[in-house]
């Protein structure tokens, strides 16, 4: 599933490619990808010029003229490419946005869980999914991070994945940041001191920044706006490596479930935290 670094990478690739170009027409090839209705969706977008492309959490947002926002929810296997004609794009194209200069950008989705919707800024702000999103992890101060993650008593990985607590982090970057911070995913947030949470904040920001620099992570389906794979998967310390040796200490990495999600951690590099009464 594309997470913050992948969506940010797509947005950065699309912005210079699409800025200033006008949507001449919209072909909805799969109605499930346009939940507002194929015809109303296409009509609302036709004739609008693209002003900018940006990201919020795991959403791709295209700002259009006359106060309209195209919100693309990539979900598990969604993607957006610009002026790219490949067998894969043709096979999995769900919506084609035809541009005034003869070019095209395409929403693709292998498993058909993603969607595209058109909103005014007010409609976007009142969309329950959008309204519930927490702050961006790359913009959070250490103090705010400690305040939001330290509240309550739940598994720290579950807190990282809660999009209302902070937005954009998924399984990959939660596992990798917890490993670098030396924190076990199952540890309760109430057992973590403020200094340990501040370290987690620092490691999470560094992991996300590095992943963006590496074009995201390509495990199966993800490609950027130009069809290129990411490279951060080459730097995974724990994600998807249960049963393999830790690259730092050599201990066998363990798999577990936290909040219903698969998790991998090192029993030696990520020792369990003491209970809250002992902290």
PDB file of C-alpha atoms in Angstrom:
ATOM      1  CA  UNK A   1       0.000   0.000   0.000  1.00  0.00           C
ATOM      2  CA  UNK A   2       1.436   3.399  -0.912  1.00  0.00           C
ATOM      3  CA  UNK A   3       2.332   5.288   2.257  1.00  0.00           C
ATOM      4  CA  UNK A   4       3.462   8.861   2.838  1.00  0.00           C
ATOM      5  CA  UNK A   5       6.817   8.576   0.977  1.00  0.00           C
ATOM      6  CA  UNK A   6       5.265   6.915  -2.079  1.00  0.00           C
ATOM      7  CA  UNK A   7       2.423   9.436  -2.375  1.00  0.00           C
ATOM      8  CA  UNK A   8       4.843  12.319  -1.800  1.00  0.00           C
ATOM      9  CA  UNK A   9       7.087  10.946  -4.546  1.00  0.00           C
ATOM     10  CA  UNK A  10       4.161  10.695  -6.968  1.00  0.00           C
ATOM     11  CA  UNK A  11       3.049  14.244  -6.115  1.00  0.00           C
ATOM     12  CA  UNK A  12       6.539  15.648  -6.679  1.00  0.00           C
ATOM     13  CA  UNK A  13       6.740  13.924 -10.052  1.00  0.00           C
ATOM     14  CA  UNK A  14       3.280  14.984 -11.179  1.00  0.00           C
ATOM     15  CA  UNK A  15       3.460  18.634 -10.131  1.00  0.00           C
ATOM     16  CA  UNK A  16       5.935  19.814 -12.799  1.00  0.00           C
ATOM     17  CA  UNK A  17       4.433  17.457 -15.371  1.00  0.00           C
ATOM     18  CA  UNK A  18       0.826  18.641 -14.953  1.00  0.00           C
ATOM     19  CA  UNK A  19       1.002  22.204 -13.637  1.00  0.00           C
ATOM     20  CA  UNK A  20      -0.672  24.584 -16.104  1.00  0.00           C
ATOM     21  CA  UNK A  21      -2.202  21.885 -18.288  1.00  0.00           C
ATOM     22  CA  UNK A  22      -5.977  21.774 -18.801  1.00  0.00           C
ATOM     23  CA  UNK A  23      -8.243  18.716 -18.521  1.00  0.00           C
ATOM     24  CA  UNK A  24      -9.977  18.493 -21.914  1.00  0.00           C
ATOM     25  CA  UNK A  25     -12.085  15.421 -21.100  1.00  0.00           C
ATOM     26  CA  UNK A  26     -12.338  12.542 -18.633  1.00  0.00           C
ATOM     27  CA  UNK A  27     -12.865   8.887 -19.527  1.00  0.00           C
ATOM     28  CA  UNK A  28     -14.140   6.839 -16.593  1.00  0.00           C
ATOM     29  CA  UNK A  29     -13.247   3.298 -17.618  1.00  0.00           C
ATOM     30  CA  UNK A  30     -14.321   1.671 -14.353  1.00  0.00           C
ATOM     31  CA  UNK A  31     -17.258   3.249 -12.520  1.00  0.00           C
ATOM     32  CA  UNK A  32     -16.156   1.834  -9.154  1.00  0.00           C
ATOM     33  CA  UNK A  33     -13.200   4.247  -9.224  1.00  0.00           C
ATOM     34  CA  UNK A  34     -15.519   7.281  -9.431  1.00  0.00           C
ATOM     35  CA  UNK A  35     -17.916   6.919  -6.466  1.00  0.00           C
ATOM     36  CA  UNK A  36     -19.513  10.322  -7.156  1.00  0.00           C
ATOM     37  CA  UNK A  37     -20.854   8.940 -10.462  1.00  0.00           C
ATOM     38  CA  UNK A  38     -18.975   8.748 -13.758  1.00  0.00           C
ATOM     39  CA  UNK A  39     -20.866  11.499 -15.604  1.00  0.00           C
ATOM     40  CA  UNK A  40     -21.068  14.075 -12.761  1.00  0.00           C
ATOM     41  CA  UNK A  41     -17.411  13.449 -11.934  1.00  0.00           C
ATOM     42  CA  UNK A  42     -16.268  13.913 -15.529  1.00  0.00           C
ATOM     43  CA  UNK A  43     -18.444  16.983 -16.037  1.00  0.00           C
ATOM     44  CA  UNK A  44     -17.113  18.669 -12.921  1.00  0.00           C
ATOM     45  CA  UNK A  45     -13.485  18.262 -13.982  1.00  0.00           C
ATOM     46  CA  UNK A  46     -13.725  19.000 -17.695  1.00  0.00           C
ATOM     47  CA  UNK A  47     -12.116  22.291 -18.697  1.00  0.00           C
ATOM     48  CA  UNK A  48     -10.252  22.815 -15.427  1.00  0.00           C
ATOM     49  CA  UNK A  49      -6.572  23.727 -15.410  1.00  0.00           C
ATOM     50  CA  UNK A  50      -4.181  22.021 -12.980  1.00  0.00           C
ATOM     51  CA  UNK A  51      -2.655  24.586 -10.616  1.00  0.00           C
ATOM     52  CA  UNK A  52      -0.595  22.309  -8.354  1.00  0.00           C
ATOM     53  CA  UNK A  53      -0.215  18.723  -7.157  1.00  0.00           C
ATOM     54  CA  UNK A  54       0.374  17.975  -3.478  1.00  0.00           C
ATOM     55  CA  UNK A  55      -0.086  15.339  -0.796  1.00  0.00           C
ATOM     56  CA  UNK A  56      -2.024  15.130   2.465  1.00  0.00           C
ATOM     57  CA  UNK A  57      -1.469  11.955   4.478  1.00  0.00           C
ATOM     58  CA  UNK A  58      -1.812   9.141   1.902  1.00  0.00           C
ATOM     59  CA  UNK A  59      -4.022  11.241  -0.388  1.00  0.00           C
ATOM     60  CA  UNK A  60      -2.875  12.736  -3.675  1.00  0.00           C
ATOM     61  CA  UNK A  61      -4.489  16.161  -4.199  1.00  0.00           C
ATOM     62  CA  UNK A  62      -4.630  18.093  -7.474  1.00  0.00           C
ATOM     63  CA  UNK A  63      -5.606  21.732  -7.037  1.00  0.00           C
ATOM     64  CA  UNK A  64      -7.625  22.876 -10.047  1.00  0.00           C
ATOM     65  CA  UNK A  65      -8.732  26.331 -11.109  1.00  0.00           C
ATOM     66  CA  UNK A  66     -12.116  27.703  -9.981  1.00  0.00           C
ATOM     67  CA  UNK A  67     -11.696  26.212  -6.507  1.00  0.00           C
ATOM     68  CA  UNK A  68     -11.846  22.483  -7.150  1.00  0.00           C
ATOM     69  CA  UNK A  69      -9.672  19.706  -5.744  1.00  0.00           C
ATOM     70  CA  UNK A  70      -9.237  16.272  -7.300  1.00  0.00           C
ATOM     71  CA  UNK A  71      -8.627  13.845  -4.424  1.00  0.00           C
ATOM     72  CA  UNK A  72      -7.024  10.548  -5.395  1.00  0.00           C
ATOM     73  CA  UNK A  73      -7.118   7.835  -2.742  1.00  0.00           C
ATOM     74  CA  UNK A  74      -4.594   5.222  -3.857  1.00  0.00           C
ATOM     75  CA  UNK A  75      -5.508   2.619  -1.246  1.00  0.00           C
ATOM     76  CA  UNK A  76      -3.593  -0.648  -1.830  1.00  0.00           C
ATOM     77  CA  UNK A  77      -2.519  -0.626  -5.487  1.00  0.00           C
ATOM     78  CA  UNK A  78      -3.547   2.729  -6.938  1.00  0.00           C
ATOM     79  CA  UNK A  79      -1.196   4.946  -8.908  1.00  0.00           C
ATOM     80  CA  UNK A  80      -1.154   7.976 -11.178  1.00  0.00           C
ATOM     81  CA  UNK A  81       1.108   8.299 -14.206  1.00  0.00           C
ATOM     82  CA  UNK A  82       1.577  11.185 -16.629  1.00  0.00           C
ATOM     83  CA  UNK A  83       2.154  10.751 -20.374  1.00  0.00           C
ATOM     84  CA  UNK A  84       3.149   7.127 -19.885  1.00  0.00           C
ATOM     85  CA  UNK A  85       1.924   4.487 -22.342  1.00  0.00           C
ATOM     86  CA  UNK A  86       2.849   0.989 -21.212  1.00  0.00           C
ATOM     87  CA  UNK A  87       1.083  -2.370 -21.234  1.00  0.00           C
ATOM     88  CA  UNK A  88       0.567  -2.114 -17.463  1.00  0.00           C
ATOM     89  CA  UNK A  89      -0.946   1.377 -17.638  1.00  0.00           C
ATOM     90  CA  UNK A  90      -3.311   0.304 -20.429  1.00  0.00           C
ATOM     91  CA  UNK A  91      -4.296  -2.890 -18.613  1.00  0.00           C
ATOM     92  CA  UNK A  92      -5.079  -1.326 -15.242  1.00  0.00           C
ATOM     93  CA  UNK A  93      -6.307   2.126 -16.309  1.00  0.00           C
ATOM     94  CA  UNK A  94      -9.468   3.055 -14.407  1.00  0.00           C
ATOM     95  CA  UNK A  95      -9.775   6.763 -15.263  1.00  0.00           C
ATOM     96  CA  UNK A  96      -8.046   8.688 -18.078  1.00  0.00           C
ATOM     97  CA  UNK A  97      -7.697  12.454 -17.874  1.00  0.00           C
ATOM     98  CA  UNK A  98      -7.137  13.793 -21.388  1.00  0.00           C
ATOM     99  CA  UNK A  99      -5.249  17.088 -21.552  1.00  0.00           C
ATOM    100  CA  UNK A 100      -5.510  20.028 -23.907  1.00  0.00           C
ATOM    101  CA  UNK A 101      -2.028  19.487 -25.340  1.00  0.00           C
ATOM    102  CA  UNK A 102      -2.756  15.903 -26.357  1.00  0.00           C
ATOM    103  CA  UNK A 103      -1.174  14.409 -23.263  1.00  0.00           C
ATOM    104  CA  UNK A 104      -2.871  12.312 -20.601  1.00  0.00           C
ATOM    105  CA  UNK A 105      -2.610  11.351 -16.989  1.00  0.00           C
ATOM    106  CA  UNK A 106      -4.099   8.074 -15.819  1.00  0.00           C
ATOM    107  CA  UNK A 107      -5.371   6.648 -12.558  1.00  0.00           C
ATOM    108  CA  UNK A 108      -4.463   2.957 -12.454  1.00  0.00           C
ATOM    109  CA  UNK A 109      -5.528   0.451  -9.841  1.00  0.00           C
ATOM    110  CA  UNK A 110      -4.850  -3.277  -9.968  1.00  0.00           C
ATOM    111  CA  UNK A 111      -7.167  -4.326  -7.116  1.00  0.00           C
ATOM    112  CA  UNK A 112      -9.759  -1.564  -7.641  1.00  0.00           C
ATOM    113  CA  UNK A 113      -9.903  -0.352  -4.036  1.00  0.00           C
ATOM    114  CA  UNK A 114      -8.816   3.221  -4.805  1.00  0.00           C
ATOM    115  CA  UNK A 115     -10.947   6.132  -5.941  1.00  0.00           C
ATOM    116  CA  UNK A 116     -10.975   9.625  -7.440  1.00  0.00           C
ATOM    117  CA  UNK A 117     -13.358  12.337  -6.222  1.00  0.00           C
ATOM    118  CA  UNK A 118     -13.814  16.033  -7.000  1.00  0.00           C
ATOM    119  CA  UNK A 119     -14.428  18.434  -4.111  1.00  0.00           C
ATOM    120  CA  UNK A 120     -14.660  22.138  -3.462  1.00  0.00           C
ATOM    121  CA  UNK A 121     -12.331  23.130  -0.588  1.00  0.00           C
ATOM    122  CA  UNK A 122     -15.334  23.251   1.760  1.00  0.00           C
ATOM    123  CA  UNK A 123     -16.514  19.806   0.650  1.00  0.00           C
ATOM    124  CA  UNK A 124     -13.023  18.410   1.109  1.00  0.00           C
ATOM    125  CA  UNK A 125     -12.751  19.874   4.608  1.00  0.00           C
ATOM    126  CA  UNK A 126     -16.079  18.300   5.592  1.00  0.00           C
ATOM    127  CA  UNK A 127     -15.322  14.881   4.040  1.00  0.00           C
ATOM    128  CA  UNK A 128     -15.238  12.683   7.184  1.00  0.00           C
ATOM    129  CA  UNK A 129     -12.122  10.791   6.094  1.00  0.00           C
ATOM    130  CA  UNK A 130     -10.195  13.992   5.394  1.00  0.00           C
ATOM    131  CA  UNK A 131     -11.497  15.794   8.468  1.00  0.00           C
ATOM    132  CA  UNK A 132     -10.346  12.969  10.751  1.00  0.00           C
ATOM    133  CA  UNK A 133      -6.695  13.032   9.638  1.00  0.00           C
ATOM    134  CA  UNK A 134      -4.099  13.844  12.264  1.00  0.00           C
ATOM    135  CA  UNK A 135      -1.073  16.105  11.782  1.00  0.00           C
ATOM    136  CA  UNK A 136       1.681  15.366   9.291  1.00  0.00           C
ATOM    137  CA  UNK A 137       4.607  13.504  10.936  1.00  0.00           C
ATOM    138  CA  UNK A 138       7.226  15.497   9.021  1.00  0.00           C
ATOM    139  CA  UNK A 139       5.705  18.741  10.328  1.00  0.00           C
ATOM    140  CA  UNK A 140       5.182  17.686  13.946  1.00  0.00           C
ATOM    141  CA  UNK A 141       7.358  19.076  16.695  1.00  0.00           C
ATOM    142  CA  UNK A 142       8.852  16.579  19.169  1.00  0.00           C
ATOM    143  CA  UNK A 143       6.585  18.028  21.858  1.00  0.00           C
ATOM    144  CA  UNK A 144       3.404  17.472  19.854  1.00  0.00           C
ATOM    145  CA  UNK A 145       4.546  13.971  18.890  1.00  0.00           C
ATOM    146  CA  UNK A 146       5.114  13.046  22.547  1.00  0.00           C
ATOM    147  CA  UNK A 147       1.760  14.539  23.503  1.00  0.00           C
ATOM    148  CA  UNK A 148      -0.229  12.664  20.851  1.00  0.00           C
ATOM    149  CA  UNK A 149       1.546   9.296  21.010  1.00  0.00           C
ATOM    150  CA  UNK A 150       1.994   9.287  24.764  1.00  0.00           C
ATOM    151  CA  UNK A 151      -1.706   9.697  25.465  1.00  0.00           C
ATOM    152  CA  UNK A 152      -3.515   6.533  26.541  1.00  0.00           C
ATOM    153  CA  UNK A 153      -2.132   3.021  26.762  1.00  0.00           C
ATOM    154  CA  UNK A 154      -2.007   1.068  23.522  1.00  0.00           C
ATOM    155  CA  UNK A 155       0.661  -0.649  21.491  1.00  0.00           C
ATOM    156  CA  UNK A 156       3.022   1.965  20.103  1.00  0.00           C
ATOM    157  CA  UNK A 157       2.798   0.543  16.595  1.00  0.00           C
ATOM    158  CA  UNK A 158      -0.992   0.800  16.700  1.00  0.00           C
ATOM    159  CA  UNK A 159      -0.584   4.453  17.682  1.00  0.00           C
ATOM    160  CA  UNK A 160       1.750   5.075  14.733  1.00  0.00           C
ATOM    161  CA  UNK A 161      -0.749   3.503  12.321  1.00  0.00           C
ATOM    162  CA  UNK A 162      -3.715   5.461  13.668  1.00  0.00           C
ATOM    163  CA  UNK A 163      -4.322   8.067  10.957  1.00  0.00           C
ATOM    164  CA  UNK A 164      -6.201  10.281  13.422  1.00  0.00           C
ATOM    165  CA  UNK A 165      -3.110  10.458  15.655  1.00  0.00           C
ATOM    166  CA  UNK A 166      -0.680  11.257  12.856  1.00  0.00           C
ATOM    167  CA  UNK A 167      -1.295  10.918   9.155  1.00  0.00           C
ATOM    168  CA  UNK A 168       0.499   8.963   6.447  1.00  0.00           C
ATOM    169  CA  UNK A 169       2.467   6.286   8.314  1.00  0.00           C
ATOM    170  CA  UNK A 170       1.812   2.654   7.412  1.00  0.00           C
ATOM    171  CA  UNK A 171       3.246  -0.768   8.149  1.00  0.00           C
ATOM    172  CA  UNK A 172       6.603  -0.349   6.437  1.00  0.00           C
ATOM    173  CA  UNK A 173       7.704   2.907   8.015  1.00  0.00           C
ATOM    174  CA  UNK A 174       6.267   2.071  11.437  1.00  0.00           C
ATOM    175  CA  UNK A 175       8.356  -1.125  11.587  1.00  0.00           C
ATOM    176  CA  UNK A 176      11.506   0.560  10.314  1.00  0.00           C
ATOM    177  CA  UNK A 177      11.309   3.601  12.609  1.00  0.00           C
ATOM    178  CA  UNK A 178      10.576   1.457  15.680  1.00  0.00           C
ATOM    179  CA  UNK A 179      13.615  -0.680  14.881  1.00  0.00           C
ATOM    180  CA  UNK A 180      15.881   2.346  14.571  1.00  0.00           C
ATOM    181  CA  UNK A 181      14.496   3.743  17.821  1.00  0.00           C
ATOM    182  CA  UNK A 182      15.059   0.445  19.654  1.00  0.00           C
ATOM    183  CA  UNK A 183      11.381   0.165  20.633  1.00  0.00           C
ATOM    184  CA  UNK A 184       9.381  -3.038  20.487  1.00  0.00           C
ATOM    185  CA  UNK A 185       6.144  -2.604  18.468  1.00  0.00           C
ATOM    186  CA  UNK A 186       4.010  -4.242  21.181  1.00  0.00           C
ATOM    187  CA  UNK A 187       5.173  -1.864  23.932  1.00  0.00           C
ATOM    188  CA  UNK A 188       2.433   0.243  25.465  1.00  0.00           C
ATOM    189  CA  UNK A 189       2.766   3.968  24.855  1.00  0.00           C
ATOM    190  CA  UNK A 190       2.336   4.495  28.604  1.00  0.00           C
ATOM    191  CA  UNK A 191       5.546   2.517  29.165  1.00  0.00           C
ATOM    192  CA  UNK A 192       7.606   4.836  26.954  1.00  0.00           C
ATOM    193  CA  UNK A 193       9.333   7.810  28.502  1.00  0.00           C
ATOM    194  CA  UNK A 194       9.301  11.217  26.823  1.00  0.00           C
ATOM    195  CA  UNK A 195      12.984  10.862  25.781  1.00  0.00           C
ATOM    196  CA  UNK A 196      12.245   7.517  24.078  1.00  0.00           C
ATOM    197  CA  UNK A 197       9.252   8.999  22.272  1.00  0.00           C
ATOM    198  CA  UNK A 198      11.385  11.947  21.162  1.00  0.00           C
ATOM    199  CA  UNK A 199      13.908   9.489  19.746  1.00  0.00           C
ATOM    200  CA  UNK A 200      11.093   7.690  17.915  1.00  0.00           C
ATOM    201  CA  UNK A 201       9.976  11.050  16.496  1.00  0.00           C
ATOM    202  CA  UNK A 202      13.493  11.717  15.226  1.00  0.00           C
ATOM    203  CA  UNK A 203      13.896   8.240  13.701  1.00  0.00           C
ATOM    204  CA  UNK A 204      10.462   8.349  12.070  1.00  0.00           C
ATOM    205  CA  UNK A 205      11.236  11.665  10.394  1.00  0.00           C
ATOM    206  CA  UNK A 206      14.614  10.385   9.220  1.00  0.00           C
ATOM    207  CA  UNK A 207      13.099   7.155   7.837  1.00  0.00           C
ATOM    208  CA  UNK A 208      10.370   9.048   5.967  1.00  0.00           C
ATOM    209  CA  UNK A 209      12.861  11.582   4.594  1.00  0.00           C
ATOM    210  CA  UNK A 210      15.224   8.854   3.419  1.00  0.00           C
ATOM    211  CA  UNK A 211      12.365   6.924   1.816  1.00  0.00           C
ATOM    212  CA  UNK A 212      11.242  10.008  -0.116  1.00  0.00           C
ATOM    213  CA  UNK A 213      14.828  10.526  -1.264  1.00  0.00           C
ATOM    214  CA  UNK A 214      14.912   6.857  -2.385  1.00  0.00           C
ATOM    215  CA  UNK A 215      11.676   7.261  -4.417  1.00  0.00           C
ATOM    216  CA  UNK A 216       9.660   5.183  -1.943  1.00  0.00           C
ATOM    217  CA  UNK A 217       9.515   1.409  -1.560  1.00  0.00           C
ATOM    218  CA  UNK A 218       8.572  -0.984  -4.374  1.00  0.00           C
ATOM    219  CA  UNK A 219       7.668  -4.431  -3.101  1.00  0.00           C
ATOM    220  CA  UNK A 220       5.106  -5.480  -5.708  1.00  0.00           C
ATOM    221  CA  UNK A 221       3.035  -2.832  -7.468  1.00  0.00           C
ATOM    222  CA  UNK A 222       4.194   0.675  -6.563  1.00  0.00           C
ATOM    223  CA  UNK A 223       5.667   2.896  -9.293  1.00  0.00           C
ATOM    224  CA  UNK A 224       6.101   6.664  -9.327  1.00  0.00           C
ATOM    225  CA  UNK A 225       4.454   9.052 -11.806  1.00  0.00           C
ATOM    226  CA  UNK A 226       7.044   8.175 -14.443  1.00  0.00           C
ATOM    227  CA  UNK A 227       6.721   4.428 -13.983  1.00  0.00           C
ATOM    228  CA  UNK A 228       9.945   4.093 -11.959  1.00  0.00           C
ATOM    229  CA  UNK A 229      10.341   1.745  -8.989  1.00  0.00           C
ATOM    230  CA  UNK A 230      11.427   2.926  -5.562  1.00  0.00           C
ATOM    231  CA  UNK A 231      14.636   1.820  -3.851  1.00  0.00           C
ATOM    232  CA  UNK A 232      14.031   2.122  -0.103  1.00  0.00           C
ATOM    233  CA  UNK A 233      13.147  -1.589   0.075  1.00  0.00           C
ATOM    234  CA  UNK A 234      16.865  -2.232  -0.320  1.00  0.00           C
ATOM    235  CA  UNK A 235      17.366  -0.649   3.118  1.00  0.00           C
ATOM    236  CA  UNK A 236      14.731  -2.548   5.109  1.00  0.00           C
ATOM    237  CA  UNK A 237      16.112  -3.660   8.459  1.00  0.00           C
ATOM    238  CA  UNK A 238      13.035  -5.554   9.611  1.00  0.00           C
ATOM    239  CA  UNK A 239       9.955  -5.116   7.429  1.00  0.00           C
ATOM    240  CA  UNK A 240       9.025  -8.407   5.751  1.00  0.00           C
ATOM    241  CA  UNK A 241      12.145 -10.136   7.087  1.00  0.00           C
ATOM    242  CA  UNK A 242      10.749 -12.320   9.904  1.00  0.00           C
ATOM    243  CA  UNK A 243      12.924 -15.401  10.405  1.00  0.00           C
ATOM    244  CA  UNK A 244      15.978 -13.776   8.856  1.00  0.00           C
ATOM    245  CA  UNK A 245      19.039 -12.575  10.817  1.00  0.00           C
ATOM    246  CA  UNK A 246      19.103  -9.014  12.114  1.00  0.00           C
ATOM    247  CA  UNK A 247      21.520  -6.927  10.057  1.00  0.00           C
ATOM    248  CA  UNK A 248      22.770  -5.231  13.216  1.00  0.00           C
ATOM    249  CA  UNK A 249      23.140  -7.989  15.825  1.00  0.00           C
ATOM    250  CA  UNK A 250      22.499 -11.260  13.965  1.00  0.00           C
ATOM    251  CA  UNK A 251      19.555 -12.356  16.139  1.00  0.00           C
ATOM    252  CA  UNK A 252      16.641 -14.007  14.352  1.00  0.00           C
ATOM    253  CA  UNK A 253      13.945 -11.466  13.569  1.00  0.00           C
ATOM    254  CA  UNK A 254      10.488 -12.296  14.906  1.00  0.00           C
ATOM    255  CA  UNK A 255       7.062 -11.824  13.392  1.00  0.00           C
ATOM    256  CA  UNK A 256       3.980 -10.851  15.372  1.00  0.00           C
ATOM    257  CA  UNK A 257       0.552  -9.276  15.028  1.00  0.00           C
ATOM    258  CA  UNK A 258      -0.065  -5.834  16.503  1.00  0.00           C
ATOM    259  CA  UNK A 259      -3.528  -4.399  16.127  1.00  0.00           C
ATOM    260  CA  UNK A 260      -4.240  -6.995  13.456  1.00  0.00           C
ATOM    261  CA  UNK A 261      -1.247  -5.954  11.371  1.00  0.00           C
ATOM    262  CA  UNK A 262       1.864  -8.029  10.625  1.00  0.00           C
ATOM    263  CA  UNK A 263       4.947  -6.784  12.414  1.00  0.00           C
ATOM    264  CA  UNK A 264       8.610  -7.723  12.394  1.00  0.00           C
ATOM    265  CA  UNK A 265      11.104  -6.789  15.111  1.00  0.00           C
ATOM    266  CA  UNK A 266      14.463  -7.795  16.575  1.00  0.00           C
ATOM    267  CA  UNK A 267      14.202  -9.307  20.071  1.00  0.00           C
ATOM    268  CA  UNK A 268      17.690  -8.076  20.930  1.00  0.00           C
ATOM    269  CA  UNK A 269      17.813  -4.609  19.358  1.00  0.00           C
ATOM    270  CA  UNK A 270      14.233  -3.909  20.493  1.00  0.00           C
ATOM    271  CA  UNK A 271      14.017  -5.220  24.072  1.00  0.00           C
ATOM    272  CA  UNK A 272      10.639  -4.952  25.833  1.00  0.00           C
ATOM    273  CA  UNK A 273      10.059  -1.807  27.837  1.00  0.00           C
ATOM    274  CA  UNK A 274       9.504  -2.127  31.583  1.00  0.00           C
ATOM    275  CA  UNK A 275       5.894  -1.786  32.782  1.00  0.00           C
ATOM    276  CA  UNK A 276       4.684   1.773  33.425  1.00  0.00           C
ATOM    277  CA  UNK A 277       5.101   1.458  37.214  1.00  0.00           C
ATOM    278  CA  UNK A 278       8.804   0.720  36.731  1.00  0.00           C
ATOM    279  CA  UNK A 279       9.510   3.616  34.357  1.00  0.00           C
TER     280      UNK A 279
END
